[in-house]
Short mmCIF file of C-alpha atoms in Angstrom, two decimals:
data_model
loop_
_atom_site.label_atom_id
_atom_site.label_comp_id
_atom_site.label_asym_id
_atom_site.label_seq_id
_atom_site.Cartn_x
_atom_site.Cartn_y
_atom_site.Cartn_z
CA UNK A 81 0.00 0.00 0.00
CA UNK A 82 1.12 3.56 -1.06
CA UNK A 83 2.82 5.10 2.07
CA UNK A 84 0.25 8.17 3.35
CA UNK A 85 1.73 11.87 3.40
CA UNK A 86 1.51 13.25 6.53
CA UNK A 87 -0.89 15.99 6.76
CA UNK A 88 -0.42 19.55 9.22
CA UNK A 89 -4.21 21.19 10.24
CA UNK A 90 -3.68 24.61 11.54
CA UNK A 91 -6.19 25.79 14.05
CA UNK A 92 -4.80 26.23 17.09
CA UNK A 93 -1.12 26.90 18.37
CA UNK A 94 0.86 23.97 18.38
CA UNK A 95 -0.07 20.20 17.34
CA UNK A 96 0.15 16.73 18.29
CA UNK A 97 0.20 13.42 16.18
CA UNK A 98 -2.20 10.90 16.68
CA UNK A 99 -1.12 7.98 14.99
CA UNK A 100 -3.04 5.21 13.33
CA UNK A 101 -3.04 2.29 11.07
CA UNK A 102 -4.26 4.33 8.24
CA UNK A 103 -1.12 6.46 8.61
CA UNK A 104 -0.28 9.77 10.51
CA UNK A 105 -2.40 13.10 10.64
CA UNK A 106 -0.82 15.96 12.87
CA UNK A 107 -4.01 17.36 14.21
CA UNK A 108 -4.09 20.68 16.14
CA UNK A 109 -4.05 21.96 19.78
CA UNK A 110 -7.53 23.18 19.84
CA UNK A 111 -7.75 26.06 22.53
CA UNK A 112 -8.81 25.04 25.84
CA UNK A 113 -12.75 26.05 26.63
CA UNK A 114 -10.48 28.19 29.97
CA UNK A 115 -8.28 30.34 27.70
CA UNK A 116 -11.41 31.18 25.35
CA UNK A 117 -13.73 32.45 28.59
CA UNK A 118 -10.76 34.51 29.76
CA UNK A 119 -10.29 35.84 26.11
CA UNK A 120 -14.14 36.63 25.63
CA UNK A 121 -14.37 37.92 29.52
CA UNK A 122 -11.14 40.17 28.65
CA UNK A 123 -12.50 41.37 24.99
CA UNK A 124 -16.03 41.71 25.63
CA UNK A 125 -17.32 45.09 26.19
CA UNK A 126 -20.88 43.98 26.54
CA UNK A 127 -22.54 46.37 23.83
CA UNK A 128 -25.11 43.89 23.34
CA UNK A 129 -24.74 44.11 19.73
CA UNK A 130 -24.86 40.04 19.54
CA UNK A 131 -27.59 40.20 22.69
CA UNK A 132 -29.38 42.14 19.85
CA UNK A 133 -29.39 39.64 16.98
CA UNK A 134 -29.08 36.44 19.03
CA UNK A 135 -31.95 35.01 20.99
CA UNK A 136 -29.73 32.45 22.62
CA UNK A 137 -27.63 35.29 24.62
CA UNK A 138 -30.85 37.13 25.01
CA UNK A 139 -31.56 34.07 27.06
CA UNK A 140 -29.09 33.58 28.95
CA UNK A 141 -26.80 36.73 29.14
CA UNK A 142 -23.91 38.61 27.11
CA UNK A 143 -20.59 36.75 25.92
CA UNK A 144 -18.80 38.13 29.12
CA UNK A 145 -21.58 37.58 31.65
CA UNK A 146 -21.46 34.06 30.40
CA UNK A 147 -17.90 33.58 30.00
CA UNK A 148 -17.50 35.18 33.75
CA UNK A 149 -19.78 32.85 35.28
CA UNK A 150 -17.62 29.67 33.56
CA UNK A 151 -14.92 30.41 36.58
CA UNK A 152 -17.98 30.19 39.03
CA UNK A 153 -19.75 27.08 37.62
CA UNK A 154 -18.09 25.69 34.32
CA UNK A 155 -20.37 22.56 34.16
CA UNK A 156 -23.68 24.83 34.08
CA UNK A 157 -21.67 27.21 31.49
CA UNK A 158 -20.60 24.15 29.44
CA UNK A 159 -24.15 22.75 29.93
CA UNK A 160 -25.66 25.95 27.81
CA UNK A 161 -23.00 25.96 24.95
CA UNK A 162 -25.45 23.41 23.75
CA UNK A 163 -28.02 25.89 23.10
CA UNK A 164 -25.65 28.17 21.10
CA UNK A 165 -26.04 27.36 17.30
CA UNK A 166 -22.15 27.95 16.44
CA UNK A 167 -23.31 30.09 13.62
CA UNK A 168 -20.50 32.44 13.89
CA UNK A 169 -22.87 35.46 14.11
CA UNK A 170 -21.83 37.16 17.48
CA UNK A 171 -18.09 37.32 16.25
CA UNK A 172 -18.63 38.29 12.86
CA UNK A 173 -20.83 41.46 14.18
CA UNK A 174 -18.55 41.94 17.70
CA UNK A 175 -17.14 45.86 17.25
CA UNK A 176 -14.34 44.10 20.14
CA UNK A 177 -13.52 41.29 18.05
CA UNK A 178 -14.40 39.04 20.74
CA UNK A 179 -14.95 35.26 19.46
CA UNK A 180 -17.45 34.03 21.42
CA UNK A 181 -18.68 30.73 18.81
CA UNK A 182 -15.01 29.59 19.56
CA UNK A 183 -15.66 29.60 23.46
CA UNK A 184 -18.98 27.82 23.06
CA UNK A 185 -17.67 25.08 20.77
CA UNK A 186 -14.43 24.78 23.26
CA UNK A 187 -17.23 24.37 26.42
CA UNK A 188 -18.65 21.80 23.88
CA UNK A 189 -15.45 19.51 23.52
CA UNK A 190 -14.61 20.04 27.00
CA UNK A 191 -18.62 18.82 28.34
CA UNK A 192 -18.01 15.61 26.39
CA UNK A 193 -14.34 15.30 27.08
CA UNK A 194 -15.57 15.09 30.80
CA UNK A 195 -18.79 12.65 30.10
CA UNK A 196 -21.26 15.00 30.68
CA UNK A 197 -22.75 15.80 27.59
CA UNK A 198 -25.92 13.65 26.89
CA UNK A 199 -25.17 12.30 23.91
CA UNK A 200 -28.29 10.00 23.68
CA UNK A 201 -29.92 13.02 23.18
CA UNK A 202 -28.55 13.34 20.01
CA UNK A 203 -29.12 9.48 18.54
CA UNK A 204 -30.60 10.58 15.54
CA UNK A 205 -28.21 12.55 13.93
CA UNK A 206 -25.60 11.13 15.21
CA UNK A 207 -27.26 7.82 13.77
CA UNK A 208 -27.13 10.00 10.97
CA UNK A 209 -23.75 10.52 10.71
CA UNK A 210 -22.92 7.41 11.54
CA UNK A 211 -24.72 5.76 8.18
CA UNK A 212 -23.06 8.70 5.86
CA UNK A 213 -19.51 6.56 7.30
CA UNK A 214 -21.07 2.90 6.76
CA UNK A 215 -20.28 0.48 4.01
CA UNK A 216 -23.53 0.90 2.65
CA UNK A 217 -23.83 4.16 2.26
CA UNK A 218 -20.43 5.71 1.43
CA UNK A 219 -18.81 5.13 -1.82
CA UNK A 220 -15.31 6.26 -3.22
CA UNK A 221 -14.92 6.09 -7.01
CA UNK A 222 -11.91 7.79 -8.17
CA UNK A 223 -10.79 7.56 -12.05
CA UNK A 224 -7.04 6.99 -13.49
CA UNK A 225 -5.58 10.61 -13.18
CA UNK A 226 -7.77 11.93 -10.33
CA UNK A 227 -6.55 14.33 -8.64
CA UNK A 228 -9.81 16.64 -8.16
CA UNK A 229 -13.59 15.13 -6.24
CA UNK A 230 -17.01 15.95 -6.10
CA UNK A 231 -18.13 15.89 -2.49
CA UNK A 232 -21.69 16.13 -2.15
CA UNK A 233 -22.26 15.50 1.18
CA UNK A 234 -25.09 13.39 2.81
CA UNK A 235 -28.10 14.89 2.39
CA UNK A 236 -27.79 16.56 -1.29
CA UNK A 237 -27.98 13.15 -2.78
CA UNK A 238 -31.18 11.75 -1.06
CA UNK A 239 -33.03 15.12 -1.22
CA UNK A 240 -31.65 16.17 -4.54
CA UNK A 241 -30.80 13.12 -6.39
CA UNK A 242 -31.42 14.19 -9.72
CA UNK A 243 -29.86 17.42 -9.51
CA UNK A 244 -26.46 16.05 -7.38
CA UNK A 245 -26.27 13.46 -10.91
CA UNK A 246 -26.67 16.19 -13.01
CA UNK A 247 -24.13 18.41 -11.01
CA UNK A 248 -21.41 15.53 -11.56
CA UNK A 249 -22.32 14.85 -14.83
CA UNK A 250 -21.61 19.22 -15.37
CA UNK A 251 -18.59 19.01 -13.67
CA UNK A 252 -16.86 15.72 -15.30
CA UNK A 253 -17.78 17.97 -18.86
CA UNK A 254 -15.04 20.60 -17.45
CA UNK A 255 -12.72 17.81 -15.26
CA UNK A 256 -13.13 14.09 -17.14
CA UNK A 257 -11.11 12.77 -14.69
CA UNK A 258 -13.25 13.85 -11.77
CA UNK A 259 -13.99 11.64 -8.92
CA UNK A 260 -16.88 10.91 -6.41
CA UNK A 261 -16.85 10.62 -3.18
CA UNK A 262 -20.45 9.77 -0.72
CA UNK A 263 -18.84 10.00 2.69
CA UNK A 264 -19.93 12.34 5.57
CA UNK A 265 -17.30 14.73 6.88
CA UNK A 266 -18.46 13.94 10.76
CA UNK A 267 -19.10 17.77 10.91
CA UNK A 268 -22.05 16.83 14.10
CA UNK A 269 -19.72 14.64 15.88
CA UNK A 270 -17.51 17.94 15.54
CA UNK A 271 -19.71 20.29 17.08
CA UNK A 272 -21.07 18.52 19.47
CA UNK A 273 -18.18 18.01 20.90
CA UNK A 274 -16.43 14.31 19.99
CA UNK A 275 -12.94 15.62 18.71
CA UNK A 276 -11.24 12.40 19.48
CA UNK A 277 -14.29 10.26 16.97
CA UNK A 278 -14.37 13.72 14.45
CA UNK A 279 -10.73 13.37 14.28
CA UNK A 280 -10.32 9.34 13.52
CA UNK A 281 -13.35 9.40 10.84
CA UNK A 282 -12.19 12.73 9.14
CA UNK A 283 -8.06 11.70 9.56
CA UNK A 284 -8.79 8.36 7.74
CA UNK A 285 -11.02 10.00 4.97
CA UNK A 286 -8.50 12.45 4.43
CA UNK A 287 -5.55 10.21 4.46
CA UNK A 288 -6.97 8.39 1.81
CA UNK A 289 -7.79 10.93 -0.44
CA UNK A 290 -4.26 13.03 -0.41
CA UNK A 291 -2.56 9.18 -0.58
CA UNK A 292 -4.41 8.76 -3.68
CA UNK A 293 -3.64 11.63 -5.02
CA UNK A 294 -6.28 14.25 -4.27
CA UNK A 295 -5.58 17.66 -4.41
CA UNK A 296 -9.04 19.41 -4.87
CA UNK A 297 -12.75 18.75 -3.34
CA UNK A 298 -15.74 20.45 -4.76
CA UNK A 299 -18.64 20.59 -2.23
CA UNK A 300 -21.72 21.35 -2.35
CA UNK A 301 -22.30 21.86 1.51
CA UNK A 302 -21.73 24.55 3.91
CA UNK A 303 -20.56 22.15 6.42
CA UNK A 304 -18.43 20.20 4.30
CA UNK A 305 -16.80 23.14 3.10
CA UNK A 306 -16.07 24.66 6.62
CA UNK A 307 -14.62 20.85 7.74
CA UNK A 308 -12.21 20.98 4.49
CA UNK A 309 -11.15 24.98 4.90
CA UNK A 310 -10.42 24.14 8.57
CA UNK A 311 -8.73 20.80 9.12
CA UNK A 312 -7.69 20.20 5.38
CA UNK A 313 -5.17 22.84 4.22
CA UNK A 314 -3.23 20.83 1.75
CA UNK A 315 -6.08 20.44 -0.36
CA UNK A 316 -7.96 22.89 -1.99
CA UNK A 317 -11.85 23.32 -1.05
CA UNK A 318 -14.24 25.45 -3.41
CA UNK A 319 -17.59 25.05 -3.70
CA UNK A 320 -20.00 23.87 -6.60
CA UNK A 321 -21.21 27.54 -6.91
CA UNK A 322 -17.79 29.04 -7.54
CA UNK A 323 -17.16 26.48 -10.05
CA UNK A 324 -20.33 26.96 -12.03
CA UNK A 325 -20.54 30.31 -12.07
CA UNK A 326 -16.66 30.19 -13.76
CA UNK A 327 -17.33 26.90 -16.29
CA UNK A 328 -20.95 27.93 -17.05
CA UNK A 329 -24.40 26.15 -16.74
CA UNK A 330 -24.87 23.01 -19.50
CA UNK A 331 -26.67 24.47 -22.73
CA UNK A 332 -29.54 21.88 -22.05
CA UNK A 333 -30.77 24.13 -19.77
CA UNK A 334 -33.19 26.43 -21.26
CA UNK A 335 -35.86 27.08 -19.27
CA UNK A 336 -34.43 30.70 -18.06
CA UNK A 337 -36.20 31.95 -15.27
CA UNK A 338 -38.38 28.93 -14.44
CA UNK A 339 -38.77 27.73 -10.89
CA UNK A 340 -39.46 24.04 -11.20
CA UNK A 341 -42.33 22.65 -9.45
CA UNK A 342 -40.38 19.56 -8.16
CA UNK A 343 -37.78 21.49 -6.16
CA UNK A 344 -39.10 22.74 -3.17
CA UNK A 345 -40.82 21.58 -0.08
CA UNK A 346 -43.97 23.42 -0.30
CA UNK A 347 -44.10 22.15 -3.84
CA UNK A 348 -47.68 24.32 -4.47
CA UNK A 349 -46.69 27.57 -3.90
CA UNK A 350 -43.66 27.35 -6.30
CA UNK A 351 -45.80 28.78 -9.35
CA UNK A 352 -46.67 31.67 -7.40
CA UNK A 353 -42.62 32.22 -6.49
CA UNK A 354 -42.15 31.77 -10.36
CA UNK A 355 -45.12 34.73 -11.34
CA UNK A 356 -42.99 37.33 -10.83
CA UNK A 357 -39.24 35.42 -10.67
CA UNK A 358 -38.48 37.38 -7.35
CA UNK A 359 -36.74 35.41 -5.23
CA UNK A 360 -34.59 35.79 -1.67
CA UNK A 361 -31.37 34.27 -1.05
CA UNK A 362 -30.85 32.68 2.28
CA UNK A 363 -26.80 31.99 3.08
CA UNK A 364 -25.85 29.37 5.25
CA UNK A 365 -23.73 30.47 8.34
CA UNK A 366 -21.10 28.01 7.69
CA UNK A 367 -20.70 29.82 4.38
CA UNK A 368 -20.74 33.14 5.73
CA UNK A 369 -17.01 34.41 5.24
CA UNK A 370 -16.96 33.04 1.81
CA UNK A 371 -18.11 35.98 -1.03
CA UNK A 372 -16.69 34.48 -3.77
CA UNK A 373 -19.29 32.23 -3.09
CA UNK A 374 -21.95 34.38 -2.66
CA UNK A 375 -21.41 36.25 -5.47
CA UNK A 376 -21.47 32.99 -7.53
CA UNK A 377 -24.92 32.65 -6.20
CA UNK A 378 -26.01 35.44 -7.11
CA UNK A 379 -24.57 35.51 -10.79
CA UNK A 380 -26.51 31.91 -11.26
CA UNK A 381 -29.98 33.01 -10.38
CA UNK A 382 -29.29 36.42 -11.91
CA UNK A 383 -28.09 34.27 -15.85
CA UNK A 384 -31.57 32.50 -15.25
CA UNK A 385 -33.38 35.71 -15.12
CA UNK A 386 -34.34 35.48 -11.65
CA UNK A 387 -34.22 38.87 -9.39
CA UNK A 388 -32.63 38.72 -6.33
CA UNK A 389 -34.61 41.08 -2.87
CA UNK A 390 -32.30 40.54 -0.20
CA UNK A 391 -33.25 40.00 3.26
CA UNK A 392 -31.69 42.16 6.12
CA UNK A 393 -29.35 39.61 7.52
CA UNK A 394 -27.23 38.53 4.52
CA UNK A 395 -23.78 36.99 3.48
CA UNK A 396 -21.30 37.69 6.03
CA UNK A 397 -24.33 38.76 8.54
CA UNK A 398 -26.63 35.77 7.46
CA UNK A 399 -28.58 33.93 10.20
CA UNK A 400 -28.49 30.47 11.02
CA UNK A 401 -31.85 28.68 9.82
CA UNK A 402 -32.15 27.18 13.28
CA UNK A 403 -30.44 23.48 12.37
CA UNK A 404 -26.78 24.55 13.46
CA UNK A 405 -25.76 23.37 16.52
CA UNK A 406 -28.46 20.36 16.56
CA UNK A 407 -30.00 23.33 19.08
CA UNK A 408 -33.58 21.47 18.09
CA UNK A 409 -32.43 18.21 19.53
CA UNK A 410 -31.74 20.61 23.06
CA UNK A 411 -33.93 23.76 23.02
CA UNK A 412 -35.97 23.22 20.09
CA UNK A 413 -37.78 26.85 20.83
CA UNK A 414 -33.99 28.27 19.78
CA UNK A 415 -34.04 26.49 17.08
CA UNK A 416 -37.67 27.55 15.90
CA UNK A 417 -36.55 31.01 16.28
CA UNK A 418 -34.05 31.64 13.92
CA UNK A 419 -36.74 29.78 11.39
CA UNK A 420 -38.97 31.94 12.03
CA UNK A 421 -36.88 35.17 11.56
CA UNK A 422 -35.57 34.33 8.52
CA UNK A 423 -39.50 33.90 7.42
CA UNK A 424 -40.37 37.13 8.51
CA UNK A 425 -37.59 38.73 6.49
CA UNK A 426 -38.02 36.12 3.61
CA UNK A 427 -41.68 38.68 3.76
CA UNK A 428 -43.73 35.78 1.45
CA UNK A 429 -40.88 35.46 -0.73
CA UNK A 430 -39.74 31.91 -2.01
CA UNK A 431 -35.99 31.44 -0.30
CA UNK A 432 -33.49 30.35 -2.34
CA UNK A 433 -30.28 28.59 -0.72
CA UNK A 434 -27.64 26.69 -1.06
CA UNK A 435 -27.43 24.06 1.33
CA UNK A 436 -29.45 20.90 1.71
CA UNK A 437 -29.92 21.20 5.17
CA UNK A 438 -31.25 24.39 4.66
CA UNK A 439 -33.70 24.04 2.36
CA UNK A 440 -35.79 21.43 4.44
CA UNK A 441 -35.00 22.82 7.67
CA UNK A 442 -36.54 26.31 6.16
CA UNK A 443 -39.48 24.35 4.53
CA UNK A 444 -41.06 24.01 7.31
CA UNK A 445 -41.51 28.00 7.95
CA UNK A 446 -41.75 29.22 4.32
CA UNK A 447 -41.65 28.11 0.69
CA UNK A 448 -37.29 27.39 -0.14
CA UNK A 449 -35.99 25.94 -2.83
CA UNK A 450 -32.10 24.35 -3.22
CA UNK A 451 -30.63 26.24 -6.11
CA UNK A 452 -29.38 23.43 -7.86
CA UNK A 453 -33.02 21.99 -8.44
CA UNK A 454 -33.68 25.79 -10.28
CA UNK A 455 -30.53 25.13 -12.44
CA UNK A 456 -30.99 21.34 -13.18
CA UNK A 457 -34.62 21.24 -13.16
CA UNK A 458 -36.18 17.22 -13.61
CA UNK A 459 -38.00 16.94 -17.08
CA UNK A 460 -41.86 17.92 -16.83
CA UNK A 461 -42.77 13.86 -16.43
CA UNK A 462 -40.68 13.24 -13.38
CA UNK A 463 -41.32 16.07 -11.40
CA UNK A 464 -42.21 14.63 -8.15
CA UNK A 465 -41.86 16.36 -4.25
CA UNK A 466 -38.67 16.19 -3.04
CA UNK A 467 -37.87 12.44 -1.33
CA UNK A 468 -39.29 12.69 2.36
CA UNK A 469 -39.05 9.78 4.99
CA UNK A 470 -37.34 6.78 4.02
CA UNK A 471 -37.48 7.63 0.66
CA UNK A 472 -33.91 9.71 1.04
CA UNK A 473 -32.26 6.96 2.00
CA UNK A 474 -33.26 4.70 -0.72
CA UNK A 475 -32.62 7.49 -3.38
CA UNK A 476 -28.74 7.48 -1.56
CA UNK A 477 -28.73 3.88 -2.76
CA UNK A 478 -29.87 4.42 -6.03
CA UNK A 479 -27.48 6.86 -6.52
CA UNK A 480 -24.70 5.07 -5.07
CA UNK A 481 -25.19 1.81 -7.68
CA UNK A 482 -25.26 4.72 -10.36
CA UNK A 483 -21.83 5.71 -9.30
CA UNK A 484 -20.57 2.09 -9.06
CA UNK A 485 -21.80 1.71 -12.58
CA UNK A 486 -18.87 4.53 -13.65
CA UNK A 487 -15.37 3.35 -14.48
CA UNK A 488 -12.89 3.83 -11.47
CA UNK A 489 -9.46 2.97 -10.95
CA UNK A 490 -9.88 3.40 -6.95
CA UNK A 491 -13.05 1.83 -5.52
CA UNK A 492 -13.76 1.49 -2.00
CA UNK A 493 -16.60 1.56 0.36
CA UNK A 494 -15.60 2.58 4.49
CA UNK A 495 -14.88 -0.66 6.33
CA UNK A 496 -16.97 -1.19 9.17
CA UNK A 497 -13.60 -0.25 11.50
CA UNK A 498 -11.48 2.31 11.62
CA UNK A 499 -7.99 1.56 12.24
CA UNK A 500 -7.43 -1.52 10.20
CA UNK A 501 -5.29 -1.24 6.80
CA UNK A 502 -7.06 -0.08 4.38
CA UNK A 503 -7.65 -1.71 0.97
CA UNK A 504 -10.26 -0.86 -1.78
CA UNK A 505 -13.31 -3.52 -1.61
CA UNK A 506 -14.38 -5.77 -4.62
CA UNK A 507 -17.33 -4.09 -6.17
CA UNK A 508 -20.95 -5.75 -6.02
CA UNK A 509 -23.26 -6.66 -8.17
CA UNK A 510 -25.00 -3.71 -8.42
CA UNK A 511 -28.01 -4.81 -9.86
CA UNK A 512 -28.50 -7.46 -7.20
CA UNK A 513 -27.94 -5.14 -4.58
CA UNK A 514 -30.76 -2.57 -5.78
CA UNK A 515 -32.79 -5.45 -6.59
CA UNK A 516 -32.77 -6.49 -2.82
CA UNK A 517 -32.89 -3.06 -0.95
CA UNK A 518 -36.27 -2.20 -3.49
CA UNK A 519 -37.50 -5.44 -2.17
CA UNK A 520 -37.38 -4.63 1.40
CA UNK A 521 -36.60 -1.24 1.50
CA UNK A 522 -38.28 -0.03 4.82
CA UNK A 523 -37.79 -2.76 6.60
CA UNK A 524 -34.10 -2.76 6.19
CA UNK A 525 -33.34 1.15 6.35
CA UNK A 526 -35.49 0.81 9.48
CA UNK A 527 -32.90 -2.43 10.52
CA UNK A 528 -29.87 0.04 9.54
CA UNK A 529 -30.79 3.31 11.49
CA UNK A 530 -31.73 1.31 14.44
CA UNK A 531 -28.27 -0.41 13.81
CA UNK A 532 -26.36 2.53 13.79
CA UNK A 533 -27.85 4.85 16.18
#
């Protein structure tokens, strides 16, 4: 087996290698959840900008009152990081450049470091997570001459199916050696907390992709992106957006202007969104420091003919939609909020984003679309609503056997351990594998979540 480079991840101020079968990964020395409440209690001028925009700290207090009362009772203080959303937005706006998301993520590792964070709590999306990693879901195919991956994330292809195929099948036009990848990036085991787990399943995806050559990943998720730019700085991380906007939209695509009916959770009111083609752009928060990318955006819905009304809180100053954090899973009120923001600035407009997560979690406050269903709409005949239920799951499947069915040079599916050596897996018949998960589809998806949670 090719020896594995080793890999440096910036974040904090030093490092320390963790060592593993798979190879070595010098990971960071993440700053202890102490040192960021004396840096936020120090910085912190309590202006209440954040107190302002945030209904979190209008809850429970400012950044310093908060960080202050860590010295007095840290396991309360790390107890209410969970109710934070790590969105970013209360350093972003801070006039002190305090950084208060890095104290409540550091509060985070440090509650599960000591055993205290109730991570039952948290089964399903950790079960989630968990089934993005499995052999049966993940799926590496990487052509002779690879050295650049599509990286859809988890929830793109069971949501979005036909639009992530047509997305690849845009992007292998510009790059024919482009690879695949169906992995998840472990970016919830990351924020709540589980560095040690975040750092094995992330180390031994990213081990494998720089030892085979990788040099470039194209996501199409916030989240994946932000798990890339931070821990990944050897490769190069840009999202689907950026690269469209640069290589151009396939000429198939003619509809201009057209908001397909099949795209968006509240699949009636679409037509009405499409009357006028006014739209509003909601930016996810793990996005938020990335213009390019928002310009990119922009420049898409703008070639289709589509105006653009912003809402108040955009790019840089976007809100969270109220998933981030898993906040729902704790203080589901929190969460609710920042939905219900956005749909009062949204003001009956149909939202337009750019993450998967996104678009459902918004769904259920207003009428959102994904962009990429607006510029890969399905043919009039197919146009269903978006897969809901078990129905993602299966379409992850489906999509997966469609990706087996490419040629690849490198093919591999995650072993059910990590630490083991690594080799790439014989492939499958594909078509009996499809064959038996349409057969007894519920039942087993049912027998894998319950496996994996």
């Amino acid at each position: 087996m090719k020896k594995q480079p080793q890999t440096s991840l910036p974040h904090g101020t030093g490092s320390i290698a963790r060592s593993g079968h798979f190879g070595q990964v010098t990971w960071p020395v993440l700053p202890e959840a102490a040192a960021t409440a004396a840096a936020v209690s120090a910085d912190c001028s309590e202006c209440m900008a954040c107190v302002r925009q945030c209904a979190f700290l209008d809850r429970h207090g400012t950044p310093k009152a908060l960080a202050d009362a860590y010295t007095a009772n840290p396991q309360k203080i790390r107890d209410l990081a969970f109710e934070c959303s790590l969105c970013g937005l209360c350093t972003t706006i801070c006039p002190d450049k305090a950084d208060p998301a890095a104290m409540f993520l550091a509060l985070r590792r440090e509650s599960t470091a000591a055993g205290e964070t109730l991570l039952p709590r948290y089964k399903p999306i950790l079960g989630y997570e968990k089934l993005g990693n499995s052999p049966f879901f993940s799926c590496y195919s990487l052509p002779e001459g690879c050295d650049t991956i599509f990286f859809p994330g988890c929830t793109l292809p069971g949501k979005h199916p036909h639009a992530t195929a047509e997305l690849f099948a845009r992007i292998r036009r510009t790059i024919p050696a482009a690879g695949i990848v169906l992995d998840c990036c472990n970016k919830p085991s990351h924020d709540l907390g589980r560095q040690d787990h975040f750092e094995t399943m992330f180390g031994e995806l990213l081990n494998f992709l720089m030892s085979h050559g990788v040099r470039t990943v194209l996501v199409a998720c916030p989240n994946c992106h932000k798990v890339f730019s931070q821990y990944a700085p050897a490769i190069r991380v840009r999202t689907v957006y950026e690269f469209l906007h640069e290589n151009g939209l396939p000429d198939a695509i003619t509809q201009s202007g057209t908001l397909p009916d099949a795209a968006a959770p509240t699949v009636d009111s679409v037509a009405e969104a499409g009357a006028d083609m006014t739209v509003t752009v909601h930016d996810p928060c793990p996005l938020r420091d990335e213009s390019g990318t928002h310009d990119a955006v922009r420049a898409l819905l703008d070639s289709k003919g589509i105006a653009i009304v912003e809402m108040r809180h955009n790019r840089k100053k976007t809100l969270c939609c109220g998933e981030g954090g898993t906040v729902a899973m704790r203080a589901n009120d929190l969460a609710l909020a920042w939905g219900e923001a956005r749909s009062r600035e949204a003001q009956g407009k149909t939202v337009v984003t750019y993450c998967a997560g996104c678009a459902n979690y918004l769904g259920i406050h207003m009428k959102t679309m994904h962009i990429l269903d607006m510029l890969f709409p399905q043919p009039e005949t197919a146009k269903t609503a978006p897969p809901a239920g078990l129905r993602p799951y299966l379409e992850r499947l489906k999509f997966k056997r469609y990706i087996k069915s490419l040629p690849a040079a490198v093919y591999r599916e995650r072993p059910t351990r990590v630490g083991e050596r690594f080799v790439s897996m014989p492939r499958l018949d594909s078509k009996k594998m499809l064959a038996a998960a349409s057969v007894a589809a519920a039942a087993l998806l049912w027998l894998l979540i319950s496996h994996f949670a």
